[in-house]
Short mmCIF file of C-alpha atoms in Angstrom, two decimals:
data_model
loop_
_atom_site.label_atom_id
_atom_site.label_comp_id
_atom_site.label_asym_id
_atom_site.label_seq_id
_atom_site.Cartn_x
_atom_site.Cartn_y
_atom_site.Cartn_z
CA MET A 88 -20.52 14.76 4.70
CA ARG A 89 -20.48 13.26 1.21
CA ASP A 90 -23.07 10.68 0.23
CA PRO A 91 -21.36 7.25 0.49
CA ALA A 92 -23.03 6.35 -2.81
CA SER A 93 -20.87 8.99 -4.52
CA GLU A 94 -17.59 7.35 -3.50
CA PRO A 95 -15.61 5.27 -6.00
CA TRP A 96 -15.91 2.19 -3.79
CA SER A 97 -19.68 2.25 -4.33
CA LEU A 98 -19.02 1.36 -7.99
CA GLY A 99 -17.32 -1.97 -7.33
CA PRO A 100 -15.28 -3.93 -4.82
CA VAL A 101 -12.08 -2.79 -3.13
CA VAL A 102 -9.09 -5.10 -3.54
CA VAL A 103 -6.25 -4.84 -1.01
CA THR A 104 -3.13 -6.88 -1.74
CA GLY A 105 -1.09 -7.53 1.36
CA GLY A 106 -4.45 -7.14 3.08
CA THR A 107 -3.73 -9.73 5.75
CA GLY A 108 -0.73 -7.91 7.21
CA HIS A 109 -0.30 -5.34 9.96
CA VAL A 110 -1.04 -2.31 7.78
CA GLY A 111 -3.00 -3.97 4.99
CA LEU A 112 -5.63 -5.37 7.33
CA ALA A 113 -6.17 -1.92 8.88
CA ILE A 114 -6.75 -0.56 5.36
CA ALA A 115 -9.19 -3.33 4.52
CA GLU A 116 -11.03 -2.79 7.82
CA ALA A 117 -11.41 0.92 7.07
CA PHE A 118 -13.03 0.21 3.70
CA VAL A 119 -15.36 -2.44 5.11
CA THR A 120 -16.40 -0.08 7.89
CA ALA A 121 -17.18 2.54 5.24
CA GLY A 122 -19.56 0.09 3.58
CA ALA A 123 -17.32 -1.19 0.79
CA THR A 124 -17.22 -4.76 -0.43
CA THR A 125 -13.59 -5.52 0.33
CA ILE A 126 -11.29 -8.39 -0.58
CA ALA A 127 -8.06 -8.74 1.40
CA ILE A 128 -5.46 -10.79 -0.46
CA GLY A 129 -2.70 -12.53 1.47
CA SER A 130 0.04 -15.00 0.68
CA THR A 131 -1.20 -17.92 2.81
CA GLU A 132 -4.52 -19.67 3.28
CA ALA A 133 -4.34 -19.34 7.07
CA ARG A 134 -3.80 -15.58 7.06
CA ALA A 135 -6.42 -15.05 4.37
CA ALA A 136 -8.95 -17.04 6.38
CA ALA A 137 -8.20 -15.08 9.56
CA ALA A 138 -8.44 -11.75 7.74
CA GLY A 139 -11.64 -12.82 6.02
CA ALA A 140 -13.24 -13.74 9.33
CA ARG A 141 -12.23 -10.42 10.86
CA LEU A 142 -13.56 -8.42 7.90
CA ALA A 143 -16.78 -10.42 7.72
CA SER A 144 -17.44 -9.49 11.35
CA LEU A 145 -17.36 -5.82 10.32
CA GLY A 146 -19.29 -5.97 7.06
CA ASN A 147 -18.95 -7.26 3.53
CA GLY A 148 -15.34 -8.38 3.74
CA HIS A 149 -13.54 -11.43 2.37
CA GLY A 150 -10.09 -13.01 2.50
CA LEU A 151 -8.29 -14.58 -0.45
CA ALA A 152 -4.94 -16.36 -0.71
CA ALA A 153 -2.88 -15.73 -3.86
CA ASP A 154 0.64 -15.03 -5.09
CA MET A 155 0.20 -11.73 -6.91
CA SER A 156 3.81 -11.64 -8.07
CA ASP A 157 2.80 -14.02 -10.90
CA PRO A 158 1.01 -12.08 -13.70
CA THR A 159 -0.92 -15.22 -14.66
CA THR A 160 -2.24 -15.47 -11.11
CA VAL A 161 -3.14 -11.77 -11.14
CA SER A 162 -5.41 -12.23 -14.14
CA ARG A 163 -7.03 -15.34 -12.68
CA VAL A 164 -7.63 -13.70 -9.28
CA LEU A 165 -9.12 -10.55 -10.78
CA ASP A 166 -11.31 -12.68 -13.06
CA ASP A 167 -12.61 -14.49 -9.99
CA ILE A 168 -13.21 -11.26 -8.06
CA THR A 169 -14.98 -9.69 -11.04
CA GLU A 170 -17.23 -12.72 -11.46
CA ARG A 171 -18.15 -12.84 -7.76
CA PHE A 172 -18.28 -9.15 -6.80
CA GLY A 173 -18.02 -7.04 -9.96
CA THR A 174 -15.20 -5.08 -11.56
CA PRO A 175 -12.82 -3.70 -8.92
CA ALA A 176 -13.26 0.05 -8.44
CA VAL A 177 -10.41 0.53 -5.97
CA LEU A 178 -7.08 -1.28 -5.83
CA VAL A 179 -4.66 -0.90 -2.94
CA ASN A 180 -1.25 -2.44 -3.60
CA GLY A 181 -0.02 -3.18 -0.10
CA ALA A 182 1.91 -6.42 -0.60
CA GLY A 183 5.63 -6.19 -0.02
CA ILE A 184 8.63 -7.82 1.61
CA ASN A 185 11.85 -6.55 3.13
CA PHE A 186 15.02 -8.00 4.54
CA ASN A 187 18.18 -6.24 5.63
CA ARG A 188 21.18 -6.99 3.47
CA MET A 189 24.36 -5.09 2.68
CA ILE A 190 24.95 -4.66 -1.05
CA ARG A 191 28.13 -6.73 -0.88
CA ASP A 192 26.13 -9.65 0.52
CA LEU A 193 23.15 -9.56 -1.88
CA THR A 194 22.47 -12.58 -4.06
CA GLU A 195 20.84 -12.55 -7.47
CA ASP A 196 17.92 -14.57 -6.12
CA GLU A 197 17.33 -11.99 -3.37
CA PHE A 198 17.43 -9.18 -5.91
CA ASP A 199 14.89 -10.95 -8.12
CA ARG A 200 12.62 -11.81 -5.20
CA LEU A 201 12.43 -8.25 -3.85
CA PHE A 202 11.67 -6.74 -7.25
CA ARG A 203 9.21 -9.51 -8.13
CA VAL A 204 7.13 -9.06 -4.97
CA ASN A 205 7.47 -5.31 -4.45
CA VAL A 206 7.52 -3.99 -8.01
CA LYS A 207 6.40 -6.58 -10.56
CA ALA A 208 3.29 -7.53 -8.57
CA MET A 209 2.27 -3.90 -8.13
CA LEU A 210 2.77 -3.03 -11.80
CA PHE A 211 0.92 -5.96 -13.35
CA THR A 212 -1.89 -5.92 -10.79
CA SER A 213 -2.35 -2.19 -11.38
CA ARG A 214 -2.33 -2.58 -15.15
CA ASP A 215 -4.86 -5.41 -15.10
CA ALA A 216 -7.17 -3.61 -12.67
CA CYS A 217 -6.95 -0.32 -14.57
CA GLU A 218 -7.74 -2.00 -17.88
CA ARG A 219 -10.84 -3.51 -16.30
CA MET A 220 -11.90 -0.18 -14.82
CA ALA A 221 -11.38 1.59 -18.14
CA LYS A 222 -13.39 -0.98 -20.11
CA SER A 223 -16.21 -0.80 -17.56
CA GLY A 224 -16.24 3.00 -17.49
CA ILE A 225 -15.33 3.05 -13.79
CA ARG A 226 -13.51 6.18 -12.67
CA GLY A 227 -11.64 4.21 -10.07
CA ARG A 228 -8.67 4.57 -7.78
CA VAL A 229 -5.32 2.87 -7.28
CA VAL A 230 -3.26 3.53 -4.16
CA ASN A 231 0.23 2.07 -3.87
CA ILE A 232 1.83 1.60 -0.46
CA THR A 233 5.46 2.55 -0.92
CA SER A 234 7.75 3.66 1.92
CA GLY A 235 9.55 6.68 3.27
CA ASN A 236 12.67 4.75 2.29
CA TYR A 237 12.20 5.88 -1.30
CA ARG A 238 13.35 9.34 -0.14
CA TYR A 239 16.56 8.33 1.61
CA ALA A 240 19.12 5.55 1.63
CA ARG A 241 20.51 3.69 4.61
CA PRO A 242 23.02 0.88 5.00
CA ASP A 243 21.62 -2.63 4.47
CA ALA A 244 18.40 -1.39 2.84
CA ALA A 245 19.57 -0.09 -0.54
CA LEU A 246 17.71 -2.72 -2.55
CA TYR A 247 14.48 -2.34 -0.57
CA SER A 248 14.68 1.44 -1.01
CA ALA A 249 15.25 0.94 -4.74
CA THR A 250 12.08 -1.13 -5.05
CA LYS A 251 10.09 1.59 -3.32
CA ALA A 252 11.61 4.26 -5.56
CA ALA A 253 10.59 2.15 -8.56
CA MET A 254 7.05 1.96 -7.20
CA GLU A 255 6.98 5.74 -6.85
CA MET A 256 7.98 6.29 -10.48
CA LEU A 257 5.57 3.64 -11.73
CA THR A 258 2.81 5.34 -9.73
CA ARG A 259 3.46 8.52 -11.71
CA GLY A 260 3.65 6.69 -15.02
CA LEU A 261 0.43 4.79 -14.35
CA ALA A 262 -1.28 8.03 -13.33
CA LEU A 263 -0.31 9.66 -16.61
CA GLU A 264 -1.37 6.71 -18.76
CA TYR A 265 -4.70 5.94 -17.08
CA GLY A 266 -5.74 9.42 -16.00
CA ALA A 267 -7.58 9.91 -19.28
CA PHE A 268 -10.03 7.22 -18.12
CA GLY A 269 -10.74 9.10 -14.90
CA ILE A 270 -8.65 6.70 -12.83
CA ALA A 271 -6.66 8.49 -10.13
CA ILE A 272 -3.46 6.71 -9.09
CA ASN A 273 -1.38 7.80 -6.10
CA ALA A 274 0.80 6.46 -3.31
CA VAL A 275 1.11 6.51 0.46
CA ALA A 276 4.63 6.29 1.88
CA PRO A 277 4.72 5.35 5.57
CA GLY A 278 7.80 5.65 7.69
CA LEU A 279 8.33 3.08 10.41
CA VAL A 280 4.88 1.85 11.45
CA ASP A 281 4.25 1.40 15.16
CA ARG A 282 3.43 -2.03 16.55
CA PRO A 283 2.00 -1.60 20.06
CA GLY A 284 2.85 -4.55 22.27
CA PHE A 285 5.67 -5.68 19.98
CA THR A 286 8.68 -6.51 22.17
CA ASP A 287 11.42 -7.33 19.66
CA PRO A 288 14.51 -5.44 20.93
CA ALA A 289 15.78 -4.64 17.43
CA PHE A 290 12.43 -3.09 16.45
CA LEU A 291 12.21 -1.09 19.67
CA LYS A 292 15.72 0.29 19.13
CA VAL A 293 14.87 1.45 15.61
CA ALA A 294 11.51 2.82 16.81
CA ASP A 295 13.25 4.95 19.44
CA TYR A 296 15.59 6.31 16.77
CA TYR A 297 12.73 7.19 14.42
CA ARG A 298 10.81 8.93 17.18
CA GLY A 299 13.87 10.88 18.21
CA GLN A 300 14.58 12.06 14.67
CA SER A 301 10.98 12.80 13.65
CA ALA A 302 9.68 16.35 13.81
CA ASN A 303 6.56 15.25 15.70
CA HIS A 304 8.36 12.50 17.66
CA VAL A 305 5.74 9.95 16.65
CA LEU A 306 5.64 6.87 14.45
CA ALA A 307 3.17 6.15 11.70
CA THR A 308 0.24 3.97 12.72
CA PRO A 309 -1.79 1.50 10.65
CA GLU A 310 -4.84 3.69 11.22
CA ALA A 311 -3.04 6.78 9.91
CA VAL A 312 -1.98 4.92 6.78
CA ALA A 313 -5.53 3.64 6.30
CA GLY A 314 -6.90 7.17 6.66
CA ALA A 315 -4.58 8.48 3.95
CA VAL A 316 -5.50 5.59 1.65
CA MET A 317 -9.21 6.22 2.22
CA PHE A 318 -8.76 9.87 1.31
CA LEU A 319 -6.88 9.11 -1.92
CA ALA A 320 -9.53 6.55 -2.84
CA SER A 321 -12.36 9.01 -2.23
CA ALA A 322 -14.29 11.26 -4.58
CA GLY A 323 -12.64 14.23 -2.89
CA ALA A 324 -9.23 13.20 -4.25
CA ALA A 325 -10.24 13.19 -7.92
CA ALA A 326 -7.85 16.05 -8.71
CA ILE A 327 -4.84 14.32 -7.14
CA ALA A 328 -2.80 12.07 -9.43
CA GLY A 329 0.74 10.73 -9.46
CA ASP A 330 1.41 12.09 -5.99
CA THR A 331 2.43 10.69 -2.62
CA ILE A 332 1.33 11.28 0.96
CA VAL A 333 4.27 10.69 3.29
CA ILE A 334 3.39 9.58 6.83
CA ASP A 335 6.56 9.59 8.90
CA GLY A 336 6.09 12.26 11.55
CA GLY A 337 8.46 14.52 9.64
CA PHE A 338 11.37 12.05 9.72
CA SER A 339 12.19 12.77 6.09
CA ALA A 340 11.81 16.55 6.48
CA GLY A 341 15.38 16.93 7.67
CA ARG A 342 17.81 16.01 10.42
CA LEU A 343 17.13 17.05 14.00
CA ASP A 344 20.59 15.87 15.06
CA PHE A 345 22.40 18.20 12.63
CA PRO A 346 24.94 20.27 14.63
CA ARG A 347 23.69 23.79 15.29
CA ARG A 348 25.93 26.77 14.82
CA SER A 349 26.24 28.97 17.86
CA SER A 350 24.52 32.35 17.50
#
């Protein structure tokens, strides 16, 4: 087992945007449990307070409310984190939104909102954090939470898939530009993430479809996503850059329902 003091998160705090959500909180919990000072950023005061209380019960964890889709806010928030906890050594971009909409029904405001939250926030938060790491000589990590949707299109999700594809390409570009500073930047792309106890009929219908069409017949879990993020943020992943770990049970590997030819 590696010495925890050798891990990037021993050099400064871990910042998780979208850290108050279903998956983001699991990621933040994993870092806190590993001994990292962790700040979970959410969009509302109530969710940030709840996440902060949960993380504080596990270790050195904190909640913070902020709109990271505004570059001015990004700079202010990272200034505050740096002043209180030190220069961030690990950034996890987990904030994102989605809504189902056919292309013919999309509005310009919806287009702008999806790209502002899913893409603009990730890019400017990553750039600001990486500049701080580089100036401080921190060989840090950035992990972007994209989606298996970047690999395939489906009706009513074209715009969401496009934002995730943009995140994938920006992950590669950021990795190339900041790799010279020893900063490794990668992505984790979950498929549909399980929500035990969730009873929404529409979700359960989609979940059954994903299980049926996945090679392993399982859904991604928040814990599985957190494990992949922890690996990419670790010292052991120093040689991985501009790459993506897909966690979808093999859903994107191919089609199980493709008609078989008789032998």
